[in-house]
Tab-separated table of C-alpha atoms in Angstrom:
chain	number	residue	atom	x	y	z
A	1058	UNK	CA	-108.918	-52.895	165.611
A	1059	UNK	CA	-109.160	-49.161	165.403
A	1060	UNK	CA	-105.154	-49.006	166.176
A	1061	UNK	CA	-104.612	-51.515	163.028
A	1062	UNK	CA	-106.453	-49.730	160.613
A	1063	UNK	CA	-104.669	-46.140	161.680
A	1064	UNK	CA	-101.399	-47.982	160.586
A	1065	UNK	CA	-102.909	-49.267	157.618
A	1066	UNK	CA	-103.913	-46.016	156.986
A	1067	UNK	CA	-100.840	-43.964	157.966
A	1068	UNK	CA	-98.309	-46.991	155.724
A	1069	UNK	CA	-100.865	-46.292	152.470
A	1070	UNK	CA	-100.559	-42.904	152.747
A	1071	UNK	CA	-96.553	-43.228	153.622
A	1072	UNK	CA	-96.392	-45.051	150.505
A	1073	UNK	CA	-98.233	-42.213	148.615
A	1074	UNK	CA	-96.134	-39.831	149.796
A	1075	UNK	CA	-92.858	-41.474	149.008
A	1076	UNK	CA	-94.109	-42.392	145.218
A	1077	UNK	CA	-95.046	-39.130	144.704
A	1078	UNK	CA	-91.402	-37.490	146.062
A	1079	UNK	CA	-90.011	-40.299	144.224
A	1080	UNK	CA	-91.932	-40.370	140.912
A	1081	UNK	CA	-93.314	-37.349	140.670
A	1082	UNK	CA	-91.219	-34.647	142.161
A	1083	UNK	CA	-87.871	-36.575	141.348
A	1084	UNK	CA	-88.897	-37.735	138.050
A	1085	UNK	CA	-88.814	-34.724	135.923
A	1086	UNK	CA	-85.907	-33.154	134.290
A	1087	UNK	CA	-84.501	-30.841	131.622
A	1088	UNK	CA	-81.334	-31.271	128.991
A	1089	UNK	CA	-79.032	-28.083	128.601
A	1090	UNK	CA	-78.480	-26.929	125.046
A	1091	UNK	CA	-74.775	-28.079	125.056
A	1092	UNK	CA	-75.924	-31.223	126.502
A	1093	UNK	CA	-77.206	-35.442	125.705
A	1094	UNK	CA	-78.990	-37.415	127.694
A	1095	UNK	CA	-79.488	-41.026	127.624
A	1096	UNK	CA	-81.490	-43.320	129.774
A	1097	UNK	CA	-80.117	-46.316	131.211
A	1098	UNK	CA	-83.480	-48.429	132.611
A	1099	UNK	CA	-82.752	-51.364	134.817
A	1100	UNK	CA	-78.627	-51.104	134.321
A	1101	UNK	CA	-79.306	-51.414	130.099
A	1102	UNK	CA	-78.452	-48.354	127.991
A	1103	UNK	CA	-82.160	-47.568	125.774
A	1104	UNK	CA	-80.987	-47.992	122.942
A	1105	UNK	CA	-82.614	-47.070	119.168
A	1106	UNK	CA	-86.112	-49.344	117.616
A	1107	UNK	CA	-84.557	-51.761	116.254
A	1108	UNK	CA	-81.126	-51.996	117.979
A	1109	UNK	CA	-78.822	-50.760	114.959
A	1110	UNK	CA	-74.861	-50.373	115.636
A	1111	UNK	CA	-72.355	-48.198	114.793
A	1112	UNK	CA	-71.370	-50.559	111.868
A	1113	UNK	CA	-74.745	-48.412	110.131
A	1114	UNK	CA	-73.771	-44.910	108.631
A	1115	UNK	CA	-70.987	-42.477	109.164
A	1116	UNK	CA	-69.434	-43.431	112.576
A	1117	UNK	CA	-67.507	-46.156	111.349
A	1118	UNK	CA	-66.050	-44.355	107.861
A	1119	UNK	CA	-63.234	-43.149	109.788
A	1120	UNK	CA	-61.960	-46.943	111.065
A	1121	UNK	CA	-59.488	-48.931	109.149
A	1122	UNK	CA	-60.935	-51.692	107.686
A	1123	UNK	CA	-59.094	-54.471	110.272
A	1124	UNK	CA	-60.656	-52.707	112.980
A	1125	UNK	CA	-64.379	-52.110	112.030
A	1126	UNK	CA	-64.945	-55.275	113.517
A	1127	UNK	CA	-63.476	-54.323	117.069
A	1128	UNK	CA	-65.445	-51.172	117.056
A	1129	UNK	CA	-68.941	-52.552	116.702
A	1130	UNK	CA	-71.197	-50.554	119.352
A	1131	UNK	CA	-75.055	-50.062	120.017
A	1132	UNK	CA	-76.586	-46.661	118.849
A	1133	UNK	CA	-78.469	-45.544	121.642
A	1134	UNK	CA	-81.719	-43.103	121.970
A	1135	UNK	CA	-80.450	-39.738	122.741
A	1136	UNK	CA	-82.741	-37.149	124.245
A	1137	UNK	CA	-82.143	-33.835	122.673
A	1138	UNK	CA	-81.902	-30.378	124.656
A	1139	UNK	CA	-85.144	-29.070	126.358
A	1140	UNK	CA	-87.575	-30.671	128.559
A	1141	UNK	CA	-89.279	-31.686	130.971
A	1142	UNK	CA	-88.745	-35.275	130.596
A	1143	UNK	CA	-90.067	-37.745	132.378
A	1144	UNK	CA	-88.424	-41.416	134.012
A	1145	UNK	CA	-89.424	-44.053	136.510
A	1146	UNK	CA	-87.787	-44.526	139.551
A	1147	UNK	CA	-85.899	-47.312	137.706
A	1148	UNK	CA	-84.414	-45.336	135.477
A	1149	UNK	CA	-81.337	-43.365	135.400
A	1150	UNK	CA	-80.405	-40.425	133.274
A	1151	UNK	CA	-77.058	-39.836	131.936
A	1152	UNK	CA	-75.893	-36.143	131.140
A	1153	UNK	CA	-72.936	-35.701	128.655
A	1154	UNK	CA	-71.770	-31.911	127.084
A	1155	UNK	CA	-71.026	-31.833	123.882
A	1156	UNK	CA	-69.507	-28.645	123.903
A	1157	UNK	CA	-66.288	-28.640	122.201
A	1158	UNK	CA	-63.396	-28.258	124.213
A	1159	UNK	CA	-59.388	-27.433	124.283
A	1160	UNK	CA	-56.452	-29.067	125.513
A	1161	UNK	CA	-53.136	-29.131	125.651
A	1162	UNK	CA	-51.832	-31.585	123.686
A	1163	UNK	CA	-49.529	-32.848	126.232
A	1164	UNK	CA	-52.158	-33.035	128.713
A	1165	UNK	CA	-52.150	-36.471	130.731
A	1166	UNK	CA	-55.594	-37.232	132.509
A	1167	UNK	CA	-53.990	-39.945	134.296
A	1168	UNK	CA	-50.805	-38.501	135.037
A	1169	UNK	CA	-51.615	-34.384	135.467
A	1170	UNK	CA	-47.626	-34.285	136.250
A	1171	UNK	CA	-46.069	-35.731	133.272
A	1172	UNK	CA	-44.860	-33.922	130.153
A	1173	UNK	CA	-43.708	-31.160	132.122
A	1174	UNK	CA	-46.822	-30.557	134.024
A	1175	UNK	CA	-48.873	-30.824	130.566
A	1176	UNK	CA	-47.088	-28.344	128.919
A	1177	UNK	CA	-44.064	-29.670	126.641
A	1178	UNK	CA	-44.664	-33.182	124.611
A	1179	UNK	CA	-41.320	-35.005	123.702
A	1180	UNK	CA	-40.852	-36.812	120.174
A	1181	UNK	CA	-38.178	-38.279	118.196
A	1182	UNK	CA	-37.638	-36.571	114.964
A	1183	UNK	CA	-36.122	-38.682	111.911
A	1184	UNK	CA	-32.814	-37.673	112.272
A	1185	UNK	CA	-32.572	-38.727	115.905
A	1186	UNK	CA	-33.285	-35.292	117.354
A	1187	UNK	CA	-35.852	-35.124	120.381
A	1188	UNK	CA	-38.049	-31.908	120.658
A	1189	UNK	CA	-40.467	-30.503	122.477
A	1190	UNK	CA	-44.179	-30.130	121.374
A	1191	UNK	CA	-46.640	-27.248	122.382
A	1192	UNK	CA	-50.373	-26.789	121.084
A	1193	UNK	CA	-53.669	-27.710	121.518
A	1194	UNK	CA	-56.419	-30.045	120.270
A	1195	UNK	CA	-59.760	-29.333	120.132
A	1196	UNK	CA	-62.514	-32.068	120.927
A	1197	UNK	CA	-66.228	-32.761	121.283
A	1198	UNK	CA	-68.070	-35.381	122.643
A	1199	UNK	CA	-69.989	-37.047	119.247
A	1200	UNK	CA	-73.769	-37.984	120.207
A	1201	UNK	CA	-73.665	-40.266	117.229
A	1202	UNK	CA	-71.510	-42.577	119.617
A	1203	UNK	CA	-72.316	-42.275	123.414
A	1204	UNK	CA	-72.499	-45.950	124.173
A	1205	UNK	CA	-68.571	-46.166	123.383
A	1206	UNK	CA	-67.648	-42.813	125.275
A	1207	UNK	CA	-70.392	-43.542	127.954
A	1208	UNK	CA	-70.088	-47.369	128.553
A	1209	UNK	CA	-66.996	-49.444	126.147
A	1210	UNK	CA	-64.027	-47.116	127.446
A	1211	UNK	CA	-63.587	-46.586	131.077
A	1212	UNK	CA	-61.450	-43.500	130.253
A	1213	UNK	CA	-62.194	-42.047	127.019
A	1214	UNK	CA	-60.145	-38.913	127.583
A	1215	UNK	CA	-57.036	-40.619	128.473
A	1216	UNK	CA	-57.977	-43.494	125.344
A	1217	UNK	CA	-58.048	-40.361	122.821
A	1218	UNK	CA	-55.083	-38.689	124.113
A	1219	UNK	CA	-52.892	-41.509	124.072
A	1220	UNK	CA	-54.457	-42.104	120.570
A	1221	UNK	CA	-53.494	-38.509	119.146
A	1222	UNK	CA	-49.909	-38.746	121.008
A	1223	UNK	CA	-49.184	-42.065	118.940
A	1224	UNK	CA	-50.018	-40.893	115.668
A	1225	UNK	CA	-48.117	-37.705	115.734
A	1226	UNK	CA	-45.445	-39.134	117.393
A	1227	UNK	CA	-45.021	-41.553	114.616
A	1228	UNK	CA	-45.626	-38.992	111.944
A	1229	UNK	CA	-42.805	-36.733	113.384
A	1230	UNK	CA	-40.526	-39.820	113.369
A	1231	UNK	CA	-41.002	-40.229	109.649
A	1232	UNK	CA	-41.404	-37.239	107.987
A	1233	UNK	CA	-40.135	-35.492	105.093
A	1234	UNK	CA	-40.583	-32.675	103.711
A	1235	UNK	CA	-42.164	-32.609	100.416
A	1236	UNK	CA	-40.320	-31.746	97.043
A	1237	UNK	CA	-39.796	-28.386	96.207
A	1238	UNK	CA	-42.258	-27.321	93.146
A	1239	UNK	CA	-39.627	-25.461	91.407
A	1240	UNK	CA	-38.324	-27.869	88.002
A	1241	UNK	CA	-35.304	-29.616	88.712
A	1242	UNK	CA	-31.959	-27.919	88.113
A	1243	UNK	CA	-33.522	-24.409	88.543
A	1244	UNK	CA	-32.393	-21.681	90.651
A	1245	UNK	CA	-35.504	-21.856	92.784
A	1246	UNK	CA	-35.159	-25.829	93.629
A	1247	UNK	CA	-31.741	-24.801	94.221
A	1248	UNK	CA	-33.250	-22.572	96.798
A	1249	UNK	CA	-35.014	-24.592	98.120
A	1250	UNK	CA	-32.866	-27.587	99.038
A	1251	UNK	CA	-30.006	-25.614	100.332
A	1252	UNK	CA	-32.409	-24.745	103.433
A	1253	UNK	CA	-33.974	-28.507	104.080
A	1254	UNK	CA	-32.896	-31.496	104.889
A	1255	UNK	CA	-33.261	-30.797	108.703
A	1256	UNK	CA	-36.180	-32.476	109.641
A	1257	UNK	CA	-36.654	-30.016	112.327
A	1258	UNK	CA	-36.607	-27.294	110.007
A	1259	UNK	CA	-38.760	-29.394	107.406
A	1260	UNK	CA	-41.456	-29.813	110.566
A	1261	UNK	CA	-41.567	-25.886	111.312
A	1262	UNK	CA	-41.789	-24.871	107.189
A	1263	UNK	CA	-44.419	-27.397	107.044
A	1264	UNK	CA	-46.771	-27.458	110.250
A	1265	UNK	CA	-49.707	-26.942	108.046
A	1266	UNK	CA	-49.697	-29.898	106.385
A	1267	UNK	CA	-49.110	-31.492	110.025
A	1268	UNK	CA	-52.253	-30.055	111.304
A	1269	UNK	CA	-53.828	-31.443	108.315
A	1270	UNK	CA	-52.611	-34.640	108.586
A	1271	UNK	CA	-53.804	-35.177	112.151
A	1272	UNK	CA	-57.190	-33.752	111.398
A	1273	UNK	CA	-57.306	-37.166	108.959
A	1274	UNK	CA	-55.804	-39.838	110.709
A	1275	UNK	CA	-57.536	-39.095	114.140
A	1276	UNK	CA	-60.874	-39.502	112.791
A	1277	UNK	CA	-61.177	-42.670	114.043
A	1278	UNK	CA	-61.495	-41.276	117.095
A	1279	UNK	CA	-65.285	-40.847	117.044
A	1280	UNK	CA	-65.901	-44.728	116.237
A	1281	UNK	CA	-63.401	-45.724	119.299
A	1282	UNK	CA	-63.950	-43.681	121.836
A	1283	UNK	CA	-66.914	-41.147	121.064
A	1284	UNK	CA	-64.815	-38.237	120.374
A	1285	UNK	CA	-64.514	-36.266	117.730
A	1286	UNK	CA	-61.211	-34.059	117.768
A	1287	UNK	CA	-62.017	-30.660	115.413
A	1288	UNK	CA	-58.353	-29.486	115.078
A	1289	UNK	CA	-55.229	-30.228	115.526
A	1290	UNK	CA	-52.799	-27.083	116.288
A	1291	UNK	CA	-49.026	-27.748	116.747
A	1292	UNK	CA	-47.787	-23.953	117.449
A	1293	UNK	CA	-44.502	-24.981	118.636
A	1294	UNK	CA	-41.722	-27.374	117.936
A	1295	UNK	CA	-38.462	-26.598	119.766
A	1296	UNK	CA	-35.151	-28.485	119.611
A	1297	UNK	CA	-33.031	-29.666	123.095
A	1298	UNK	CA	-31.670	-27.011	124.588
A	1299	UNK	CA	-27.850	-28.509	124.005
A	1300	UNK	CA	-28.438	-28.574	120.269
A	1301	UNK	CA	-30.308	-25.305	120.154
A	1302	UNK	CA	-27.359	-22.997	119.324
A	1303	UNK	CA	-25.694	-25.599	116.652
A	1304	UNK	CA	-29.087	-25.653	115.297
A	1305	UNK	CA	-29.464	-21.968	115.109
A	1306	UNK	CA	-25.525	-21.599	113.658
A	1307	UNK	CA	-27.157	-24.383	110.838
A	1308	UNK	CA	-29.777	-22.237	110.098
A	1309	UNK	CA	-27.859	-19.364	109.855
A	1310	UNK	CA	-25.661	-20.877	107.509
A	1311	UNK	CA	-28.596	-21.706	105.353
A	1312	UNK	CA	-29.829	-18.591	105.552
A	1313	UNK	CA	-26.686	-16.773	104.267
A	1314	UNK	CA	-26.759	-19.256	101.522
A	1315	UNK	CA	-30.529	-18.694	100.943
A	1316	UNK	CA	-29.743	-15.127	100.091
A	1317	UNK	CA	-26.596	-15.911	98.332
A	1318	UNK	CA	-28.634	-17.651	95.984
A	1319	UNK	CA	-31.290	-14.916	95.800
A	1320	UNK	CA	-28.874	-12.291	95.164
A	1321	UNK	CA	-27.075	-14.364	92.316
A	1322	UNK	CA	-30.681	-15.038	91.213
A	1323	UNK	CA	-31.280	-11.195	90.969
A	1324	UNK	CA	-28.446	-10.355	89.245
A	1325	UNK	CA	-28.535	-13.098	86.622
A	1326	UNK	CA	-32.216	-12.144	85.840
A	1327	UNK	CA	-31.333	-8.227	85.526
A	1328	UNK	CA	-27.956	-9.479	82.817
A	1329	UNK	CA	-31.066	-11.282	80.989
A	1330	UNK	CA	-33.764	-8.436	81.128
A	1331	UNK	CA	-30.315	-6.063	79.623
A	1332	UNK	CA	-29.575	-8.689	77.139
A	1333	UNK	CA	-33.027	-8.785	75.887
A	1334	UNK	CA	-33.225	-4.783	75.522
A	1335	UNK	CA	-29.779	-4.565	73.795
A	1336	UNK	CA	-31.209	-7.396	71.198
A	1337	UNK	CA	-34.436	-5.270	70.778
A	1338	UNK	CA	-32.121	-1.967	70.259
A	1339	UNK	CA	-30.269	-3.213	67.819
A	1340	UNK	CA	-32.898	-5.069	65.827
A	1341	UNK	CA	-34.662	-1.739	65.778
A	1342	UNK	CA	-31.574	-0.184	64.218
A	1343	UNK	CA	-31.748	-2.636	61.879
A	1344	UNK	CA	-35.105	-2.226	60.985
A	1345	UNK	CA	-34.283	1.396	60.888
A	1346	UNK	CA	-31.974	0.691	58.106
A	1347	UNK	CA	-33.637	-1.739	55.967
A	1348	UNK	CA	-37.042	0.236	55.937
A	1349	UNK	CA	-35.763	3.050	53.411
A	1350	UNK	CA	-33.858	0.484	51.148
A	1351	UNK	CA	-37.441	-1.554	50.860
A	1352	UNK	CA	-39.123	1.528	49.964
A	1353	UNK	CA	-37.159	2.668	47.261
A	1354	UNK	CA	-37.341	-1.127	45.978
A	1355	UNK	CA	-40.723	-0.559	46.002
A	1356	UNK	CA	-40.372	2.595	44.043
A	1357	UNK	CA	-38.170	1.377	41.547
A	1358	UNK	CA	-40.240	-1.321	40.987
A	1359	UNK	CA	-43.559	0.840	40.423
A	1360	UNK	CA	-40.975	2.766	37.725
A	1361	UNK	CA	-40.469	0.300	36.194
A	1362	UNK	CA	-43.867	-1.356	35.736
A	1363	UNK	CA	-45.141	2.223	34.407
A	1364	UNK	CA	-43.139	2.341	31.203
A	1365	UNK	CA	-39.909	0.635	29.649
A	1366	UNK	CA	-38.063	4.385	29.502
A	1367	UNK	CA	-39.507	5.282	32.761
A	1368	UNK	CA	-36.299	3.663	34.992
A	1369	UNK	CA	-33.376	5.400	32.596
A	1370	UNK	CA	-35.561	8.645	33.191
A	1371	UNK	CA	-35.131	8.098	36.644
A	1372	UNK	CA	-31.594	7.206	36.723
A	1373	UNK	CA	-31.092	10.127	34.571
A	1374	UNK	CA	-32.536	12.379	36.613
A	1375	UNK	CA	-30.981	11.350	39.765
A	1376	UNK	CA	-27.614	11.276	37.773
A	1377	UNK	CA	-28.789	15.264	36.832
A	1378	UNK	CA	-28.877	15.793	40.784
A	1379	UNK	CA	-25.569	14.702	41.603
A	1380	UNK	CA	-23.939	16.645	38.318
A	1381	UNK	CA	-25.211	19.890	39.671
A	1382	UNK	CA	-24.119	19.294	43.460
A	1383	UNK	CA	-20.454	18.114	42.179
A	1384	UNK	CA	-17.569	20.404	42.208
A	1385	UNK	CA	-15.750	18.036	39.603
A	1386	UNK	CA	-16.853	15.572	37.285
A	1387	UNK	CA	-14.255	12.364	35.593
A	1388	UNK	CA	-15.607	11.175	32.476
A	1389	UNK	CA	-14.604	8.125	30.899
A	1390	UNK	CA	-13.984	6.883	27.272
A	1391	UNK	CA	-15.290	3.584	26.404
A	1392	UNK	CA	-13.113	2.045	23.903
């Protein structure tokens, strides 16, 4: 009897022992600043009071409107940074960083060899011509959508990837480049068509408005797969190494007629600025000579308006002048 109520004793306090390793000691834990943690209790992701989706708020703004059905996912409770926290043995925490992070934009998860070991991404341009694509992307897990980066993909990384590569792919296959902003028939838009209508030339002039364009279309990103990519930055499109030196001769070309233009440009816009002065010179001259005429107008006219004998006085007078200055006079009889 004695021997049965040791083991009784020794199993109650073997099942102390284990609940307190197991609860107690194994049941705490802290949440990094850069990370989330969610709790998944009994294999179901806790999810917010009142169970609202994805479909609420910003997540989904990014979506096209045929797929905001497809997208549909459960907001879940997400335990901030800091702790300790507590769970039951029944529960299991989930860590996630949401630090943002880099990669290369030819980067396969699933395939670390491809794209030239992750360096060089191919794509088609419009005219036919494949390059070679080097840059970056920057990326975050979003908190406002674990369950779909957590639980709905089984490889968000590789999802999102394959989702960027798509959409620039097809952008590079159909773009052009903008129209110039000089007027039509000007010099400048001149200029500026004689150097485009390469589309890899159009691409490198305009990688800006690439980036940009990226940055917008991949926001649906975050209501897919949980991800949020920041940026976008193409630093490097480079043509096939057997067109490379009939691409640079094309440039070349351009560029000689570039500065052809600019130098006809230059000199047209100096014969204009010496136009302009010899008009102004010669309207001064003119001014020049009219002035003194318009004064003595005005003087006469003043002469006049002071007395009926006052203009034969001065006529007289001035007559008088030129007597005494002449060396000869010719007088003639009126009949």
């Amino acid at each position: 009897m004695d021997i049965l109520q040791d083991l009784g004793s020794g199993f109650l306090l073997g099942a102390l022992a284990w609940f307190a390793v197991r609860c107690i000691l194994t049941g705490f834990f802290t949440v990094d600043q850069s990370e989330r943690a969610v709790k998944v209790r009994l294999g179901r992701a806790v999810r917010l009071a009142g169970e609202p989706t994805t479909r609420e708020g910003p997540v989904s703004e990014g979506l096209a409107r045929t797929d905001e059905a497809r997208y549909v996912y459960p907001q879940l409770e997400v335990i901030q940074p800091g702790g300790p926290y507590f769970k039951w043995p029944w529960e299991k925490v989930i860590k996630v960083s949401v630090a943002t992070q880099t990669l290369s934009m030819a980067y396969d998860p699933e395939s670390p060899g491809a794209n030239q070991g992750g360096e060089v991404l191919e794509a088609v341009t419009k005219d036919q011509l494949n390059t070679g694509l080097t840059g970056q992307i920057r990326y975050r897990i979003s908190e406002q959508n674990l369950y779909a980066y957590l639980f709905a993909v089984k490889n968000p990384i590789a999802h999102a990837m394959g989702y960027f590569i798509s959409i620039l792919r097809e952008r590079i296959a159909s773009f052009e480049a903008p129209p110039p902003p000089a007027p039509e028939g000007t010099l400048e838009a001149v200029e500026a068509t004689a150097v485009s209508g390469v589309s890899i030339n159009d691409l490198r002039k305009n990688l800006r408005a690439l980036n940009e364009h990226m940055d917008r279309e991949c926001r649906g990103s975050l209501s897919r797969y949980g991800l949020v990519l920041d940026a976008s930055l193409i630093t490097g499109i480079d043509p096939p190494a057997e067109v490379e030196s009939a691409l640079a001769a094309i440039n070349t070309a351009h560029n000689h007629v570039s500065s052809d233009i600019s130098l006809a440009q230059a000199a047209a816009d100096q014969k204009i600025v010496q136009s302009r002065r010899a008009v102004e010179i010669e309207t001064l001259k003119a001014q020049a000579e009219v002035e003194p005429l318009n004064a003595l107008a005005e003087q006469l006219t003043v002469l006049k308006r002071s007395g009926p004998g006052a203009l034969q006085a001065y006529l007289r007078n001035i007559r008088l002048g030129l007597f005494s200055k002449a060396s000869q006079v010719v007088l003639g009889v009126k009949s």
